[in-house]
Short mmCIF file of C-alpha atoms in Angstrom, two decimals:
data_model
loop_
_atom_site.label_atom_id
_atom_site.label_comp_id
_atom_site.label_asym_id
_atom_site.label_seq_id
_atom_site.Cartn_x
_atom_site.Cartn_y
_atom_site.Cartn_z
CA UNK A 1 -11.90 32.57 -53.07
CA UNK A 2 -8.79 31.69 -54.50
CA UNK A 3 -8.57 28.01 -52.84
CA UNK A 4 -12.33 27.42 -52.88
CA UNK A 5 -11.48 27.98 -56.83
CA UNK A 6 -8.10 25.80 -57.04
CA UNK A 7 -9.90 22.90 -54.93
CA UNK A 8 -12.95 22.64 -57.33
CA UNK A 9 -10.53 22.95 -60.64
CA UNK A 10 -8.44 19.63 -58.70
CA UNK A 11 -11.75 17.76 -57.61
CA UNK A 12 -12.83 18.52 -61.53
CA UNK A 13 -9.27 17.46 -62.86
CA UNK A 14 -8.71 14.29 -60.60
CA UNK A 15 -12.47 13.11 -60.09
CA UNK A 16 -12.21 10.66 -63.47
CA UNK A 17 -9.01 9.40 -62.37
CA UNK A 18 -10.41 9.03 -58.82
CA UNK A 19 -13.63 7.22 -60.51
CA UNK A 20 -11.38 4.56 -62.71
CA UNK A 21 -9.26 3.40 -59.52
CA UNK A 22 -12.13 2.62 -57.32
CA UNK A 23 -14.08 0.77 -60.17
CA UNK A 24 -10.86 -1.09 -60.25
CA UNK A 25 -10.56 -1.89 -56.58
CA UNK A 26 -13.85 -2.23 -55.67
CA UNK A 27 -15.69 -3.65 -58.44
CA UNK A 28 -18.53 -1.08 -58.19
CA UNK A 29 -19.35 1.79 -60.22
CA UNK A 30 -20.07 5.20 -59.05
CA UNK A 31 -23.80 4.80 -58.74
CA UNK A 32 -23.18 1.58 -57.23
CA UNK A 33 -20.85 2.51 -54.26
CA UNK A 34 -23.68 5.45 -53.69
CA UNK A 35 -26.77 3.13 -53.65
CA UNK A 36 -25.04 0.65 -51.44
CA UNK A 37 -22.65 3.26 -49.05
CA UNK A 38 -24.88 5.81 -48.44
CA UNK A 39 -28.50 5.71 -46.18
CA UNK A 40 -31.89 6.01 -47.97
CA UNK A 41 -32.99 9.47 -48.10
CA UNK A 42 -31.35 13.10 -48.94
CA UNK A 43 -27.56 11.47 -48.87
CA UNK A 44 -28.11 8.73 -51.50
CA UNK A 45 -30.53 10.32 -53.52
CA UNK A 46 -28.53 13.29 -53.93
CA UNK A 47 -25.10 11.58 -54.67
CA UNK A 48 -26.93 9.66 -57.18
CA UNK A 49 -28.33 13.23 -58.85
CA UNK A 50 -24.54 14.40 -58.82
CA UNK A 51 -23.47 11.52 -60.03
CA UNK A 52 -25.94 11.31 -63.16
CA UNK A 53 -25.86 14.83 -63.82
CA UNK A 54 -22.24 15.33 -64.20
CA UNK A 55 -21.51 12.11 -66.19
CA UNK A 56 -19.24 12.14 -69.20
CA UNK A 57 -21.09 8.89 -70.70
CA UNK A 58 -23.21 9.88 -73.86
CA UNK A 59 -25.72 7.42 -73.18
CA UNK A 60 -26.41 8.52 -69.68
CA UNK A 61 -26.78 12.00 -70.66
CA UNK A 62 -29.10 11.66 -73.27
CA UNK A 63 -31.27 9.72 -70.61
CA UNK A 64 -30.84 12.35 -68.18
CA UNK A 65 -32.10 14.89 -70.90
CA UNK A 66 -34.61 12.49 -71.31
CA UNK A 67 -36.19 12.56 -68.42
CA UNK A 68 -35.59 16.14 -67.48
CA UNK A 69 -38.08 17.16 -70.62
CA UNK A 70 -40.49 14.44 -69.52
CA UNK A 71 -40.47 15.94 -66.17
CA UNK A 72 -40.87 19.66 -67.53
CA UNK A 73 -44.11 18.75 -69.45
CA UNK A 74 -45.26 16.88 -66.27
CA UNK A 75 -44.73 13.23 -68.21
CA UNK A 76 -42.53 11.59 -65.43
CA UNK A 77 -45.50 10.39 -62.25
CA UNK A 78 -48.41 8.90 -62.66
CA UNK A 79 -48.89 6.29 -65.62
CA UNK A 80 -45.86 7.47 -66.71
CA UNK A 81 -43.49 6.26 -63.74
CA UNK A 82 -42.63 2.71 -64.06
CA UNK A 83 -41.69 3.47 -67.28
CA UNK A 84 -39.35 5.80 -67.00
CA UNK A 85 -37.37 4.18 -64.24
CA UNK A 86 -37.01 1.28 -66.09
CA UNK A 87 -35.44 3.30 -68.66
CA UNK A 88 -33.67 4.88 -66.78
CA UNK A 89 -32.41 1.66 -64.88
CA UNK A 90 -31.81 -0.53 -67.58
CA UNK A 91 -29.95 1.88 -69.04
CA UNK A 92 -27.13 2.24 -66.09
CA UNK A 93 -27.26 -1.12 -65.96
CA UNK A 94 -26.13 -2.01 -69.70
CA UNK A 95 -24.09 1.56 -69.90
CA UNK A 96 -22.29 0.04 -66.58
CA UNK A 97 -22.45 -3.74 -67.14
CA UNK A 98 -24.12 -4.27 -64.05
CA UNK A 99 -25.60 -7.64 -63.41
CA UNK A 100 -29.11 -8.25 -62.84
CA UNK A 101 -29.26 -11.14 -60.76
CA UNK A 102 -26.25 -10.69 -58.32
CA UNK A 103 -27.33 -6.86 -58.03
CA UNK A 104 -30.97 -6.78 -57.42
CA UNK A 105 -30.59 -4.51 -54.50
CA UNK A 106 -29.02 -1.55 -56.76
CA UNK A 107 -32.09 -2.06 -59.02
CA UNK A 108 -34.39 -0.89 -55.68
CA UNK A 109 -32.05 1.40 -54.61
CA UNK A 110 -31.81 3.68 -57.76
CA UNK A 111 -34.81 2.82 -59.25
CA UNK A 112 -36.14 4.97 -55.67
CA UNK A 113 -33.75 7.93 -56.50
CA UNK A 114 -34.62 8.18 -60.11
CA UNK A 115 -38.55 8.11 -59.08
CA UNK A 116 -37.72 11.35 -56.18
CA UNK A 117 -35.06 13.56 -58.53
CA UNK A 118 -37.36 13.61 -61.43
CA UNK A 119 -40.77 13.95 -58.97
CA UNK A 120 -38.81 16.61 -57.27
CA UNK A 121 -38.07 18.44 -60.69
CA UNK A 122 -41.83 17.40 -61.70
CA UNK A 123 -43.08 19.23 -58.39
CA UNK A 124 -41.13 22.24 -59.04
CA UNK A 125 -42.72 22.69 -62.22
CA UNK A 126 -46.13 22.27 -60.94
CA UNK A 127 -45.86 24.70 -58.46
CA UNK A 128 -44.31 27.04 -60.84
CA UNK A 129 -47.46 26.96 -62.75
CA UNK A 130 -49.51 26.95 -59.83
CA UNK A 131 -47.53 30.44 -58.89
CA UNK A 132 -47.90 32.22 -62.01
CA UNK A 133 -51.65 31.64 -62.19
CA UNK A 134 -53.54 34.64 -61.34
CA UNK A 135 -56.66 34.54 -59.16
CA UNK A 136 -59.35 35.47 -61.00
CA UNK A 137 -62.49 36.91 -58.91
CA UNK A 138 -64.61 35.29 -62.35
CA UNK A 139 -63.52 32.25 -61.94
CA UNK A 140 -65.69 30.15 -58.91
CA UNK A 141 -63.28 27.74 -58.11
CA UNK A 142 -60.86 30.19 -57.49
CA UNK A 143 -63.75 31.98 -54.90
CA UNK A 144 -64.63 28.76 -53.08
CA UNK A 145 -60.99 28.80 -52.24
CA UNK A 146 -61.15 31.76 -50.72
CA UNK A 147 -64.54 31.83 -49.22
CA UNK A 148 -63.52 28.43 -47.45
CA UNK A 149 -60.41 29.71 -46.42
CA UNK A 150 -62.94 31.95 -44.30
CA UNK A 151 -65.53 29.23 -43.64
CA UNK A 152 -62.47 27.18 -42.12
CA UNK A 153 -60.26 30.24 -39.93
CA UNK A 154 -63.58 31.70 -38.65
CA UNK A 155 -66.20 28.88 -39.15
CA UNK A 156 -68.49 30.55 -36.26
CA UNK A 157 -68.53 33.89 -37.92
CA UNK A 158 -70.23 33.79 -40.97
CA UNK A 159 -68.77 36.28 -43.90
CA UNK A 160 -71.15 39.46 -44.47
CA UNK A 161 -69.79 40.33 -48.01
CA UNK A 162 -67.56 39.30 -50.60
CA UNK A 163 -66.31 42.36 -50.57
CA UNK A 164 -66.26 43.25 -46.77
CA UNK A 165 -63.53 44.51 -43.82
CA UNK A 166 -64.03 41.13 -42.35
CA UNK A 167 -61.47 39.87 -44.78
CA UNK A 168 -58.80 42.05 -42.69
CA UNK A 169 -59.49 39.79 -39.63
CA UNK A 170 -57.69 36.74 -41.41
CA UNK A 171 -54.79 39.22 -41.92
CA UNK A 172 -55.67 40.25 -45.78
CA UNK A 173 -54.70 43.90 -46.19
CA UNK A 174 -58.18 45.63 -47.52
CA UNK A 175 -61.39 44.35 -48.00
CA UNK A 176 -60.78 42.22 -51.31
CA UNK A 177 -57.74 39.56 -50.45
CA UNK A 178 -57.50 38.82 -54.70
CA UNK A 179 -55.33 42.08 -54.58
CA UNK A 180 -52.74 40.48 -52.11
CA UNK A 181 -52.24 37.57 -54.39
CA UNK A 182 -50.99 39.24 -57.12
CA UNK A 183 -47.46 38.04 -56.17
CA UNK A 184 -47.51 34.21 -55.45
CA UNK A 185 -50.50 33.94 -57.38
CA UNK A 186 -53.06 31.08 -57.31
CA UNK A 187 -50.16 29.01 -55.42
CA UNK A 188 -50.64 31.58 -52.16
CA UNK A 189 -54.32 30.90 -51.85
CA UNK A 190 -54.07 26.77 -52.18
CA UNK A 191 -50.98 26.75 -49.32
CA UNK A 192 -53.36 28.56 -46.67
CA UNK A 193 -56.35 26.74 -47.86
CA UNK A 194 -54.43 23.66 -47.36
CA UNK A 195 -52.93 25.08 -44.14
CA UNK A 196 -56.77 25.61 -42.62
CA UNK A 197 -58.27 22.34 -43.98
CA UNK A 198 -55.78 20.01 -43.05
CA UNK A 199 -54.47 21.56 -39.80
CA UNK A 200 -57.45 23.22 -38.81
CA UNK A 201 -57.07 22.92 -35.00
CA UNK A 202 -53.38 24.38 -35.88
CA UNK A 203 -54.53 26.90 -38.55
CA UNK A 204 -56.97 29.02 -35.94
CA UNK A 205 -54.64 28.49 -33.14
CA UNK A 206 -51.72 30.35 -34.90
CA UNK A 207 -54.70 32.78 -36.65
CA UNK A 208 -55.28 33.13 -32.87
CA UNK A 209 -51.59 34.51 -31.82
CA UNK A 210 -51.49 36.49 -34.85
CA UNK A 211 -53.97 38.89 -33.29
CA UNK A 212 -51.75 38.94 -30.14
CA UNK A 213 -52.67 43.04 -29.04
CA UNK A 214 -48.67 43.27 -28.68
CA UNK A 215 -46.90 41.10 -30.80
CA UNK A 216 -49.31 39.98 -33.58
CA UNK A 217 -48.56 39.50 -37.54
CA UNK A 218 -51.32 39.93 -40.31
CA UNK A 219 -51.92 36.35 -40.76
CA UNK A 220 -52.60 35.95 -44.31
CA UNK A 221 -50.34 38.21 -45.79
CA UNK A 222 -47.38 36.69 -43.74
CA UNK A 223 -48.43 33.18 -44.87
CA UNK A 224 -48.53 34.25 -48.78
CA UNK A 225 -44.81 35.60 -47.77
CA UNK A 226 -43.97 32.02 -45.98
CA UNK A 227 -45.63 30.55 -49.57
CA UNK A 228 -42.86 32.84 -51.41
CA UNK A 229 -40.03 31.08 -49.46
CA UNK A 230 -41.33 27.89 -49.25
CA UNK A 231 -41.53 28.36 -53.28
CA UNK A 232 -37.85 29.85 -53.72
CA UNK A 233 -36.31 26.83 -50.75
CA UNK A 234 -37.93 24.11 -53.29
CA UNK A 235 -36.95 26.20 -56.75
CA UNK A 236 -33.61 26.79 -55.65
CA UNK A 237 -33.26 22.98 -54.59
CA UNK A 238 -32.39 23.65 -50.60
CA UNK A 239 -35.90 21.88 -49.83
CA UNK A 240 -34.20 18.31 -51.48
CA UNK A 241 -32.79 17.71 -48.04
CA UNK A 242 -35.78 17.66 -46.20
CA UNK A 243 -37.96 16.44 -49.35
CA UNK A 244 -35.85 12.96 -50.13
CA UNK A 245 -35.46 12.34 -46.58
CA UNK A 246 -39.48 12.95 -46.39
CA UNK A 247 -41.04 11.37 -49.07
CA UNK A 248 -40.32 7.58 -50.06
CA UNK A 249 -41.42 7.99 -53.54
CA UNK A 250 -41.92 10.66 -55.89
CA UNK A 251 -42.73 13.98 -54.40
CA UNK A 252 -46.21 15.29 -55.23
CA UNK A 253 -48.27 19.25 -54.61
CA UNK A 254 -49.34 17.25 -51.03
CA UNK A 255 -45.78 17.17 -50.07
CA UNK A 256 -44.99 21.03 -50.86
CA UNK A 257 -48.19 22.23 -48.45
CA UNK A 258 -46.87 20.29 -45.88
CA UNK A 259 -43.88 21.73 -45.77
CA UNK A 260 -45.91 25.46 -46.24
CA UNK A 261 -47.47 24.28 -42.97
CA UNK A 262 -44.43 23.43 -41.11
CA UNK A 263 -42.87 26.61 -41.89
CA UNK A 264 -46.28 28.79 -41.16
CA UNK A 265 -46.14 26.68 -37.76
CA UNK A 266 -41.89 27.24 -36.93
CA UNK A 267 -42.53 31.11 -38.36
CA UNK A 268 -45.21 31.31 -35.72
CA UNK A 269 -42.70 30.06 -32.82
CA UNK A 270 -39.90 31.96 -33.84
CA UNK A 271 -42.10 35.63 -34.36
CA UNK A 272 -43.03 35.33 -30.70
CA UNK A 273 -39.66 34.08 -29.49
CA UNK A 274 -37.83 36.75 -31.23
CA UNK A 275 -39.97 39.03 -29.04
CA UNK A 276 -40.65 41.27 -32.33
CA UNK A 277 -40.97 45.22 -31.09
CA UNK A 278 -43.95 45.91 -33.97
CA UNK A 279 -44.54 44.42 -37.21
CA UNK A 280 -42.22 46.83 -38.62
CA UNK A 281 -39.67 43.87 -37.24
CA UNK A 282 -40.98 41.41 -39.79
CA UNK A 283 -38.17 41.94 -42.26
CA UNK A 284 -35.35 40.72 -40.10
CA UNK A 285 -37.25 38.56 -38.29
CA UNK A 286 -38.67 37.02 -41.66
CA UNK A 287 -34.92 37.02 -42.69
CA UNK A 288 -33.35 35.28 -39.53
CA UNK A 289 -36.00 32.73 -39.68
CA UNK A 290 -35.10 32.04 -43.85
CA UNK A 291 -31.36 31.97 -42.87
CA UNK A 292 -32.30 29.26 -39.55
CA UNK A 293 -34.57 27.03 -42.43
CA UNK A 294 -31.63 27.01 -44.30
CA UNK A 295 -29.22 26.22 -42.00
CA UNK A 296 -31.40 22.82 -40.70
CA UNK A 297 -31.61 22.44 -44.70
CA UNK A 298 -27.62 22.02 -45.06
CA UNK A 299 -28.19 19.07 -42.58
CA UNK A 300 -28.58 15.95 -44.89
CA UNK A 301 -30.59 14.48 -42.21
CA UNK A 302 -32.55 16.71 -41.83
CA UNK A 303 -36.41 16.31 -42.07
CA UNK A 304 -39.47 18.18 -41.20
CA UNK A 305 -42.50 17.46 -39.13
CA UNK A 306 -45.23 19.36 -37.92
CA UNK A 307 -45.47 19.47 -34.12
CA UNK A 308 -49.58 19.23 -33.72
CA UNK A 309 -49.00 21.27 -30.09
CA UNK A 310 -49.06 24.81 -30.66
CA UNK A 311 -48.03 26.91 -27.52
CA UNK A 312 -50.43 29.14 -25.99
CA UNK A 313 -49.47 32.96 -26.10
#
């Protein structure tokens, strides 16, 4: 603890010093030795957000401020984009006396970081919203969801009842699922209704192995778990890795179901691989497979994909 403290109080002390001599010897300002030293993806995008977010330079702050509120009240994508990485471009660029025409390639290059930090930050606030919306049984968008979640798991079998056991064959706990997503909210029911639209094939094949006589998981309420942690990995920011390396541009709700569905998909491997003894293993196993994520996550080059062969159990 001790050293871990002493090296951060000398990187703090000696990084300005450290900044002035390479400007000096290379030429190139912070952002610019990032942008042009470090691969597209997690690595350059994420230097750049260090880079911006600890800057001393009034005029960079107040853009970073900026654009952090913008991205709050969901005023960063969409119409909004191009001009706010302009802004935010042209603003390093006069702040840092950068020129135009012998460094069009930085202008690319950080113009694509600006567009996935704030979409990231964007994203997180949209799913935030997304989780603390309740689902309300009035509401008939909210039961369409559901009753196609069914339609899409089971589409042989049709549903006898609203209110029926049935409901505990998709893994819901009684015979009304709007109880179970009282936690992660409306934000549980769109990640497995995205799950069993858009990987269908996928969705009933791991719906399939969660019935396993031996080994199986109640489906549903272990995917609104894997929709807490895929909720806390982007929150917390340990889903940037895989996110910036992922997505090109800015990061939209698309992007944070398909990584819902890679982790329902990996959970489903590891369960069965872990040889669980009854459900009453879920907690570590749950845990082991969080701490794994997270490991792969600490690997800047790290990205994600779903692997469209399921194993048979």
């Amino acid at each position: 603890m001790f050293f871990n403290s002493l090296y951060w109080y000398a990187f703090w002390f000696f990084r300005p010093l450290i900044k002035w001599f390479l400007r000096k010897t290379t030429k190139l300002c912070e952002l610019q030795r990032i942008c042009y030293g470090e691969p597209s993806g997690a690595s350059r995008t994420l230097g750049v957000e260090f880079s911006l977010a600890h800057s001393r330079v009034p005029r960079i702050q107040e853009i970073v401020k900026i654009l952090n509120e913008r991205s709050e009240s969901s005023e960063f994508t969409g119409k909004f984009l191009r001009s706010n990485i302009e802004l935010a471009v042209l603003s390093v660029m006069r702040v840092k006396r950068i020129n135009p025409t012998i460094h069009t390639q930085f202008i690319k290059s950080f113009g694509r970081t600006v567009e996935q930090i704030w979409g990231y930050k964007q994203l997180t606030v949209e799913v935030e919203n997304l989780r603390r919306t309740p689902y309300d049984a009035c509401n008939s968008e909210h039961e369409e969801l559901l009753i196609g979640l069914w339609e899409r798991l089971n589409p042989d079998i049709p549903l006898e009842a609203r209110i029926t056991k049935q409901w505990q064959d998709i893994g819901f706990q009684g015979d009304d699922p709007k109880t179970d997503f009282r936690g992660m909210g409306l934000l549980g029911l769109h990640n497995l209704y995205y799950f069993s639209d858009y990987y269908q094939k996928i969705a009933q094949h791991v719906l399939l192995h969660s019935q396993h006589p031996v080994n199986g998981y109640t489906f549903a309420i272990v995917g609104i778990n894997l929709t807490s942690l895929a909720y806390h990995l982007l929150q917390d920011g340990a889903a940037k890795t895989h996110v910036f390396n992922f997505v090109k541009g800015s990061p939209v709700m698309r992007h944070f179901h398909q990584l819902y569905c890679y982790l329902f998909c990996e959970f489903d491997r590891f369960w069965f691989e872990s040889k669980p003894k009854s459900i009453m293993d879920f907690t570590r196993i749950r845990d082991a497979f969080e701490a794994s994520i997270r490991s792969s996550l600490a690997n800047p080059q790290t990205v994600f994909r779903i692997n469209m062969l399921v194993d048979t159990v």
